[in-house]
mmCIF file of C-alpha atoms in Angstrom:
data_model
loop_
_atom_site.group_PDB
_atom_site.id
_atom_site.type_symbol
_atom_site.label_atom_id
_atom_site.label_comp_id
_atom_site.label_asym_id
_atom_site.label_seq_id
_atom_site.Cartn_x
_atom_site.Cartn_y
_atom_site.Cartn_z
ATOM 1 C CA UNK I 1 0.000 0.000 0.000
ATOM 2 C CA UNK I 2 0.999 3.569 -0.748
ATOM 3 C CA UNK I 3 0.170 6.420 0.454
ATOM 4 C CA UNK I 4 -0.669 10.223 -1.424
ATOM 5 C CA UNK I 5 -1.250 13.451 -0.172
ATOM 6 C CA UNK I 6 -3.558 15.590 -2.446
ATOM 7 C CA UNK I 7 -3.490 18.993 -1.887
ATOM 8 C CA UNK I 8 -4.934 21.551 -4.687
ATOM 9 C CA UNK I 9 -4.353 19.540 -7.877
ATOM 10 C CA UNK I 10 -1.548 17.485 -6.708
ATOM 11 C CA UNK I 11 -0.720 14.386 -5.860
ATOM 12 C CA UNK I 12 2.175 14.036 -3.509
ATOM 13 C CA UNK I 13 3.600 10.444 -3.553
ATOM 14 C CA UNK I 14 4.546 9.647 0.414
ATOM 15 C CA UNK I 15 7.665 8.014 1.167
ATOM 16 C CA UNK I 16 8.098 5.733 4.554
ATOM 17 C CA UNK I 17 9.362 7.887 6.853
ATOM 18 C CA UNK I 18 8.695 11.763 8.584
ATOM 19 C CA UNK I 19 7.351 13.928 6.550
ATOM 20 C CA UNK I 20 7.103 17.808 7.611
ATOM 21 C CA UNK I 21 4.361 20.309 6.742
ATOM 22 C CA UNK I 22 4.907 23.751 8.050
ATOM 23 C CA UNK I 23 5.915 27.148 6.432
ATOM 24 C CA UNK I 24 9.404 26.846 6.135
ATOM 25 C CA UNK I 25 11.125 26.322 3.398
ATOM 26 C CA UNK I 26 12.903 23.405 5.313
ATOM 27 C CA UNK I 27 9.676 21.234 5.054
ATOM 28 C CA UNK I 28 8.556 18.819 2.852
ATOM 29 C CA UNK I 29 5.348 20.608 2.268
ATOM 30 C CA UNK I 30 6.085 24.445 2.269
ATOM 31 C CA UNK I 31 2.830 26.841 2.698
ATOM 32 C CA UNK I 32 2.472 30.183 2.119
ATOM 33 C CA UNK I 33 0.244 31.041 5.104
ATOM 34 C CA UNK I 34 0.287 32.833 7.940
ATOM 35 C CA UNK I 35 -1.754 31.114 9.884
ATOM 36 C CA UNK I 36 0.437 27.588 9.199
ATOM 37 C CA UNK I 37 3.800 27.506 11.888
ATOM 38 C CA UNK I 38 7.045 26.998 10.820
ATOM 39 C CA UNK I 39 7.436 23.510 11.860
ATOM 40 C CA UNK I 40 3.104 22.887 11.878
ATOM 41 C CA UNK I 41 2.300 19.198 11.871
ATOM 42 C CA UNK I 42 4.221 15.881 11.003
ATOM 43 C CA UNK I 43 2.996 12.703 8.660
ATOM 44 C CA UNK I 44 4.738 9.057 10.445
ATOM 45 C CA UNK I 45 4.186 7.272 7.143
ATOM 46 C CA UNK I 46 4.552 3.524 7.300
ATOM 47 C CA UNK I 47 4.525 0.238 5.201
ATOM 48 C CA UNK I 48 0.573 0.317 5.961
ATOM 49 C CA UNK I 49 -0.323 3.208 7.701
ATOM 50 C CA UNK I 50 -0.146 6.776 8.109
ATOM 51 C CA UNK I 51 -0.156 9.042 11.677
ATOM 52 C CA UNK I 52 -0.462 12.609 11.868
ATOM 53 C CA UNK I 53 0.724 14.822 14.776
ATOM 54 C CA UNK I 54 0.890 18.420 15.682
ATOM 55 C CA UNK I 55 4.173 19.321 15.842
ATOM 56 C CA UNK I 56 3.237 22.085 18.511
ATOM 57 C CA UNK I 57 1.914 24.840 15.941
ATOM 58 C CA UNK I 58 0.033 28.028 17.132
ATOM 59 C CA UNK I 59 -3.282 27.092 15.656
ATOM 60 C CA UNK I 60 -3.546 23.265 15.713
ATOM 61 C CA UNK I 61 -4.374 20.552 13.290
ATOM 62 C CA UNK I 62 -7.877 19.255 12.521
ATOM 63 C CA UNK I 63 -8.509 15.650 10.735
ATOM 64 C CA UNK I 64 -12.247 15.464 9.827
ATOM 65 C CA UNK I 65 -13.017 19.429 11.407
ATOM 66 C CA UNK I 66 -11.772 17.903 14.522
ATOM 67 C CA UNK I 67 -8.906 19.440 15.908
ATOM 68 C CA UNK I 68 -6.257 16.738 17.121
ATOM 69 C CA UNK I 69 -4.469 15.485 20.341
ATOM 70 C CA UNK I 70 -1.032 14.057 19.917
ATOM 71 C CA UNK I 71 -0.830 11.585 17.207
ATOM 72 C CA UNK I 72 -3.845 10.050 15.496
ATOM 73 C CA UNK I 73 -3.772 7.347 12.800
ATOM 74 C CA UNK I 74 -5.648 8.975 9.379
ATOM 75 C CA UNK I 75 -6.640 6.712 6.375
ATOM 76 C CA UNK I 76 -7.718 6.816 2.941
ATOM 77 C CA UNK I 77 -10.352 9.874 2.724
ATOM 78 C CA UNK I 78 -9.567 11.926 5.733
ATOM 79 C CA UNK I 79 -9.271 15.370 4.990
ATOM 80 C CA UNK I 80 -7.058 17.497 6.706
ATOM 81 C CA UNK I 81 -7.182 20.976 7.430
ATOM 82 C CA UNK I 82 -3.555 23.264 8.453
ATOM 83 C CA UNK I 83 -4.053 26.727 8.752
ATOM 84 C CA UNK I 84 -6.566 27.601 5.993
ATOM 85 C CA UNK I 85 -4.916 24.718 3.754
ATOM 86 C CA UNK I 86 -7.062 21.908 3.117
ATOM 87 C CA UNK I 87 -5.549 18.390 1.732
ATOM 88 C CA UNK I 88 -6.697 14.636 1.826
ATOM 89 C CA UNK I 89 -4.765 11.269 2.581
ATOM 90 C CA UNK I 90 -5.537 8.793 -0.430
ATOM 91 C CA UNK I 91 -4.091 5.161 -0.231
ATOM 92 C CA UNK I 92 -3.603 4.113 -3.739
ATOM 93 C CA UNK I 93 -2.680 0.014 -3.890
ATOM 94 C CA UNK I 94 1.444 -0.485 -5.314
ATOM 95 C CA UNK I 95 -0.291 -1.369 -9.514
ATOM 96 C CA UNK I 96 -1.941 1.937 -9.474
ATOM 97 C CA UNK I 97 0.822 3.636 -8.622
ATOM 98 C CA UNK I 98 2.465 5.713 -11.522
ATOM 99 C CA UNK I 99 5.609 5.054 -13.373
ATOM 100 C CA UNK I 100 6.666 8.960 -12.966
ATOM 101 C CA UNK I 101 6.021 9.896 -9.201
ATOM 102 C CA UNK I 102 6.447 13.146 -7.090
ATOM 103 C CA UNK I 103 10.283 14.232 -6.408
ATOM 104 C CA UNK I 104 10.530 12.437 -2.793
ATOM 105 C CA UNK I 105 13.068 11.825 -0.522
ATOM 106 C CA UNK I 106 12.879 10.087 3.551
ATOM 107 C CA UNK I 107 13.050 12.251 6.310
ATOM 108 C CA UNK I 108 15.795 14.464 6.859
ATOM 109 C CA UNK I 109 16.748 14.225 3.124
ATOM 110 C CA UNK I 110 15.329 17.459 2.071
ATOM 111 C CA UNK I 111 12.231 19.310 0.964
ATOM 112 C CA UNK I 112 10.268 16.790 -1.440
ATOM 113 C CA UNK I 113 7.906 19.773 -2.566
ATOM 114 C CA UNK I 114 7.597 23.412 -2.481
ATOM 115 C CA UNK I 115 4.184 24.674 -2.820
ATOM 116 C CA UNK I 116 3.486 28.806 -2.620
ATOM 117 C CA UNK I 117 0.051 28.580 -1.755
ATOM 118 C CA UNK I 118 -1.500 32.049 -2.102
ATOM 119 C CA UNK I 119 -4.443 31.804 0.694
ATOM 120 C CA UNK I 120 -6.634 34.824 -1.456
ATOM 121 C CA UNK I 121 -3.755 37.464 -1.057
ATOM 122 C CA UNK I 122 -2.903 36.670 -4.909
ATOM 123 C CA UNK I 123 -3.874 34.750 -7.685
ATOM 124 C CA UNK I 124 -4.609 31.451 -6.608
ATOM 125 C CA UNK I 125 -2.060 30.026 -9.119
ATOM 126 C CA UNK I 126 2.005 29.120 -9.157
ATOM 127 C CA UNK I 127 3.925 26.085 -9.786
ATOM 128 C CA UNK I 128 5.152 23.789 -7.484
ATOM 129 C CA UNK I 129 8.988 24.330 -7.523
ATOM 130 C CA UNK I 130 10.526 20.933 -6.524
ATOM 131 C CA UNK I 131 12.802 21.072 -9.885
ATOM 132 C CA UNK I 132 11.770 17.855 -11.093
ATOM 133 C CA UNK I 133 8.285 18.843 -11.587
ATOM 134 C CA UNK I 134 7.040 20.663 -14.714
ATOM 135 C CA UNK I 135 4.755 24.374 -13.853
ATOM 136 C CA UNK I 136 1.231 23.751 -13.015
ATOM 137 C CA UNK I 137 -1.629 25.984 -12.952
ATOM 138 C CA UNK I 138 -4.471 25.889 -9.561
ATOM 139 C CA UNK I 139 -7.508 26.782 -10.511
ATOM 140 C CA UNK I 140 -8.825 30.056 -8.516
ATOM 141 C CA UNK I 141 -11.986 28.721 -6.025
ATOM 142 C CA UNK I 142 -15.119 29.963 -6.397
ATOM 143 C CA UNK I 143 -15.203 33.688 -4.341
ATOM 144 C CA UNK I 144 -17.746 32.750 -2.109
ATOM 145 C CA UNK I 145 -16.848 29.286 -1.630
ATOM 146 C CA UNK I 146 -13.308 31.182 -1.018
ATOM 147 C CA UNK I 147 -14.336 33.128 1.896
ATOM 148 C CA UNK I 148 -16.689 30.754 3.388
ATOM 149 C CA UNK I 149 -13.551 28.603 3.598
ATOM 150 C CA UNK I 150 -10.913 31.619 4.970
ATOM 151 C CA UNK I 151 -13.862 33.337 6.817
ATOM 152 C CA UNK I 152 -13.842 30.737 10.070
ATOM 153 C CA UNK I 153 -9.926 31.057 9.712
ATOM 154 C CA UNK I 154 -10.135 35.040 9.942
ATOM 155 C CA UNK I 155 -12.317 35.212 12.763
ATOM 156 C CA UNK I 156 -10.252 32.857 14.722
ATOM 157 C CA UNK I 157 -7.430 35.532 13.968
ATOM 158 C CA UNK I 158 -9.374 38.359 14.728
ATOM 159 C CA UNK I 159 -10.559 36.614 18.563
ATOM 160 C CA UNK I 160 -6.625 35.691 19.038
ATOM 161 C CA UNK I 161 -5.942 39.532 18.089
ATOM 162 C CA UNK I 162 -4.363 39.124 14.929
ATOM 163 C CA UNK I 163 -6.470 41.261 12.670
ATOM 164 C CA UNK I 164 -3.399 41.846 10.650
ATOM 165 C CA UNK I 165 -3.616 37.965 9.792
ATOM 166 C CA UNK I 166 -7.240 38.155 8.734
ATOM 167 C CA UNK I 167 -6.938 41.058 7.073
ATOM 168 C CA UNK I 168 -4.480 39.134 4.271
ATOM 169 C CA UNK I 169 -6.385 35.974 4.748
ATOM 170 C CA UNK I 170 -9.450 38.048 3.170
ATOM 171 C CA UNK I 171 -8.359 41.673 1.307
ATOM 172 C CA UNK I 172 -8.073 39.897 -2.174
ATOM 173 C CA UNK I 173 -10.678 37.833 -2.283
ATOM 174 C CA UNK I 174 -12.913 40.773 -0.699
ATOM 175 C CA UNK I 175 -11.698 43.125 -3.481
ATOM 176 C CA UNK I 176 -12.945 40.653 -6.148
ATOM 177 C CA UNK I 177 -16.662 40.979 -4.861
ATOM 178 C CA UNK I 178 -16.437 44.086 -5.253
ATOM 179 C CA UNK I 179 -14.522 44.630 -8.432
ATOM 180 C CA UNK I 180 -17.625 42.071 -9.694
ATOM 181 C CA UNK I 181 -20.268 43.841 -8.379
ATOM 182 C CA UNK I 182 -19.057 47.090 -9.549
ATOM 183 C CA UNK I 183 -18.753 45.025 -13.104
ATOM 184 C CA UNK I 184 -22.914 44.607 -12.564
ATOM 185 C CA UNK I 185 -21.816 40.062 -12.818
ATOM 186 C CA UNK I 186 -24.137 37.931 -11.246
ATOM 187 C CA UNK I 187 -22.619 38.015 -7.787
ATOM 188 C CA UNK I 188 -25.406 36.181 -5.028
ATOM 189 C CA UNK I 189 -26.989 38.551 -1.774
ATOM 190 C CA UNK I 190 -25.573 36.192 0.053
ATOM 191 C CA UNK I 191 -22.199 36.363 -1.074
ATOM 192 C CA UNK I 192 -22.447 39.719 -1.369
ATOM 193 C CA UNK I 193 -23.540 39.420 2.337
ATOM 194 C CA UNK I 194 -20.994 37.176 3.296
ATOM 195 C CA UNK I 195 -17.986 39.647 2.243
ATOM 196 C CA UNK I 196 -19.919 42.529 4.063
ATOM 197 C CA UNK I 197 -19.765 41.189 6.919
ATOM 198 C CA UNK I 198 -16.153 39.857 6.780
ATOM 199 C CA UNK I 199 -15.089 43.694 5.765
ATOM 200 C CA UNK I 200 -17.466 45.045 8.564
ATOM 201 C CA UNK I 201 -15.560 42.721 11.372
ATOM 202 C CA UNK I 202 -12.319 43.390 9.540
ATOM 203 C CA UNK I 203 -13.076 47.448 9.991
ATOM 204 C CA UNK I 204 -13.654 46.806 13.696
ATOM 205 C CA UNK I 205 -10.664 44.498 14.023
ATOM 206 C CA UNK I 206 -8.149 47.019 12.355
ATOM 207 C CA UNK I 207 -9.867 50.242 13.268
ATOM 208 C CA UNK I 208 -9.506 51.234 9.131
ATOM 209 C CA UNK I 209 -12.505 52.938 7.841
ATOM 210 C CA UNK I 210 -11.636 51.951 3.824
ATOM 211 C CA UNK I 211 -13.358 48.238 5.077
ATOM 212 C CA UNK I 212 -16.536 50.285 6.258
ATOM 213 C CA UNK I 213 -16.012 52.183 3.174
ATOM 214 C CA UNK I 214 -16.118 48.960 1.460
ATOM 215 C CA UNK I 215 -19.448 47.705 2.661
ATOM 216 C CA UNK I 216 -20.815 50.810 2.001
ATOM 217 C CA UNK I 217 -19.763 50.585 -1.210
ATOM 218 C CA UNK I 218 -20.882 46.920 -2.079
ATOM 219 C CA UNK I 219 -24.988 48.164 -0.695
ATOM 220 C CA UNK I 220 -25.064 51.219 -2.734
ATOM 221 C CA UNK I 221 -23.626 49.825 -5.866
ATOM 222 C CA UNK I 222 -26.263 47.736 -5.507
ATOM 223 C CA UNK I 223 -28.906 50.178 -4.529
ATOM 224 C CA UNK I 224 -29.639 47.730 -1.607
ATOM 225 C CA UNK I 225 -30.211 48.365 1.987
ATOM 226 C CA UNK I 226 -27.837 46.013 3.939
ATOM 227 C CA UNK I 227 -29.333 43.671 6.402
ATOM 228 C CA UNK I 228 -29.659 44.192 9.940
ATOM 229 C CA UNK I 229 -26.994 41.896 11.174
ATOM 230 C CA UNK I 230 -24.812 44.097 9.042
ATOM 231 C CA UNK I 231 -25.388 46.919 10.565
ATOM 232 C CA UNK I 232 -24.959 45.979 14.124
ATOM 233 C CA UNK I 233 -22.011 45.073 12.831
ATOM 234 C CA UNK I 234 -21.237 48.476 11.314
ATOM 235 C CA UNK I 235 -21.768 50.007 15.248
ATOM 236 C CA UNK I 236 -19.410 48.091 16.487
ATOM 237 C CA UNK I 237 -16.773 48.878 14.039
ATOM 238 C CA UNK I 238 -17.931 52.886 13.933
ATOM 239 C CA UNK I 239 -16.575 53.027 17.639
ATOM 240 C CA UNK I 240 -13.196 51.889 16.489
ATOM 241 C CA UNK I 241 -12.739 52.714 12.729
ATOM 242 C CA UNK I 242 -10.761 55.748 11.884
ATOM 243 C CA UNK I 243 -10.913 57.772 7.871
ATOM 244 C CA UNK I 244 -14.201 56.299 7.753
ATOM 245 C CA UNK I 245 -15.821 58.412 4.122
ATOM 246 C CA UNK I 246 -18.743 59.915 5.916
ATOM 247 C CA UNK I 247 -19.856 61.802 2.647
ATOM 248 C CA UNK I 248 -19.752 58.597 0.435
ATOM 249 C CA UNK I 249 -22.004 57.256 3.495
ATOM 250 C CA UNK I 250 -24.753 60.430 3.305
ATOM 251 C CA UNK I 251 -24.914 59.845 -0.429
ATOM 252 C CA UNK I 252 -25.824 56.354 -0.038
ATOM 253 C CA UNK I 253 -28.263 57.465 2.785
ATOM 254 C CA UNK I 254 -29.600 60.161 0.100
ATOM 255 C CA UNK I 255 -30.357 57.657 -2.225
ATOM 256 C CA UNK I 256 -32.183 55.152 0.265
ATOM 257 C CA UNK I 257 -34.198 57.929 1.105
ATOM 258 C CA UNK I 258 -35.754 58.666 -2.349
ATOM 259 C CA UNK I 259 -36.712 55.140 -2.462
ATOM 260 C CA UNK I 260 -38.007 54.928 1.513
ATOM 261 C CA UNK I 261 -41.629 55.030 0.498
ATOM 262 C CA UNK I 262 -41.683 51.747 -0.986
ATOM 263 C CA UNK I 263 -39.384 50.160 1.786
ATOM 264 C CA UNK I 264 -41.272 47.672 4.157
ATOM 265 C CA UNK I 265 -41.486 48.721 8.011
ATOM 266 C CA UNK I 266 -38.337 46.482 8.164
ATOM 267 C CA UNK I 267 -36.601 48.015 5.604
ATOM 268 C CA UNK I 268 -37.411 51.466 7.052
ATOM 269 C CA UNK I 269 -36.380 50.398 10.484
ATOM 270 C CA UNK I 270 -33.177 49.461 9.069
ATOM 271 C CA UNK I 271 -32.961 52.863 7.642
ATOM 272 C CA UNK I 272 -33.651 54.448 10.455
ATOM 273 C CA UNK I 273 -30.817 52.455 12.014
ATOM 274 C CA UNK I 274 -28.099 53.676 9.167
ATOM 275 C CA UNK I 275 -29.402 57.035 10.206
ATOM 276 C CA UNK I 276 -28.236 56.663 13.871
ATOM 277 C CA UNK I 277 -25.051 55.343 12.241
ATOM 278 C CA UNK I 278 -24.754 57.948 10.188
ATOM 279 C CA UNK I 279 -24.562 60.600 13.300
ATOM 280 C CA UNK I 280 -22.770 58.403 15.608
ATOM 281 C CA UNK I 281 -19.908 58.703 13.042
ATOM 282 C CA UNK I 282 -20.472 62.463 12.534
ATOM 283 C CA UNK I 283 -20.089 62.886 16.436
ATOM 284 C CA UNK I 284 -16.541 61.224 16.884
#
């Protein structure tokens, strides 16, 4: 039996032995993440069988969205989750093994793959660099499959006080939204609701009004009133935020306000509600 881990579009033949995921470029599996440790979790890969432990990283390792104690056998199927990297162990039987495998090497013989994985800073595509391996291009995810993904990464940063984290987890695939819905593309309310609320908690986490500016942005492009949760969100950001654009803001009230006599009491509640935003700002 041998083992493969498959992470993006790769397969990465396993060889008996240690092998070390982390950041570094000293690992086996090198990640571009900053929410992945230098030294993050180690594969014991056997004849039959393959272990994973955490190798004592700042934000754990989680087989199955179950974050693991010490070292715990995984098999064929389990998926694994490091940082905001996701990859699966597949056990492929020795005749369906390729002729042309992965560069590997045992433990302590050197990186066996490079992978720059961009985590939605940059364009989710690069080659793996382990020289004997010919460029490869990763597909981009789906933007709202994207931040559903990061989004329970970020807020984890953002409750351990690293908004700075979060902020690069998110600021590229958050610009997309909106360079889409400024595009008028097909982009769902609840995507569209998904990254406002990311930029709102991202605004309260780094106290920079350009991510309130941003949600404000997203709802009047639209010509939409945001939801309610949104806007409680917005308060709580409006107390920390600073070069929030509090005309860009009245001109999106402006236009809500042409339109209030068709709104729905909800809808004019919320109004109301962007209203009391709107000179809680203006007082600070």
């Amino acid at each position: 039996m041998r083992f493969r881990l498959r992470y993006l579009k790769h397969d990465l033949e396993l060889s008996p032995g240690v092998f070390v995921i982390g950041r570094s470029a000293e690992c086996q599996l090198s990640l571009d993440d900053p929410l992945v440790s230098r030294r993050h979790a180690l594969l014991h890969v056997g004849d039959g069988d393959v272990y994973i432990e955490d190798a004592g990283s700042r934000n754990g390792v989680l087989v199955g969205g179950t974050k693991i104690q010490g070292r715990v056998r995984i098999g064929d199927g389990d998926r694994i989750t490091i940082g905001a990297q996701e990859m699966t162990l597949a056990a492929v039987a020795e005749a369906d093994a390729p002729r042309r495998t992965w560069a590997h090497t045992p433990a302590g013989g050197g990186p066996v793959t490079m992978v720059s994985m961009p985590v939605a800073q940059r364009e989710a595509s690069g080659p793996i660099t382990s020289p004997a391996l010919e460029e490869q291009t990763i597909d981009r995810p789906k933007r709202g499959e994207a931040l559903r993904l990061l989004g329970g990464v970020a807020d984890k940063a953002l409750a351990l006080g690293n908004p700075e984290s979060a902020e690069r987890l998110l600021q590229n695939g958050l610009q997309e939204i909106l360079t889409d819905v400024r595009a008028g593309k097909d982009i769902t309310n609840e995507s569209v609701d998904l990254a406002a609320r990311f930029a709102a908690r991202l605004a309260s986490g780094t106290g920079k009004g350009s991510w309130g500016d941003y949600v404000i942005g997203l709802y009047a492009q639209r010509r939409q009133l945001p939801p309610a949760p949104i806007v409680d969100e917005l308060y709580v950001a409006a107390r920390k935020m600073r070069g929030f654009d509090l005309a860009g803001f009245r001109a999106f009230l402006a236009d809500l306000r042409t339109r209030a006599s068709g709104f729905t009491p909800t809808e004019k509640f919320v109004l109301q509600r962007l209203e009391g935003l709107e000179r809680l700002v203006a007082s600070r």
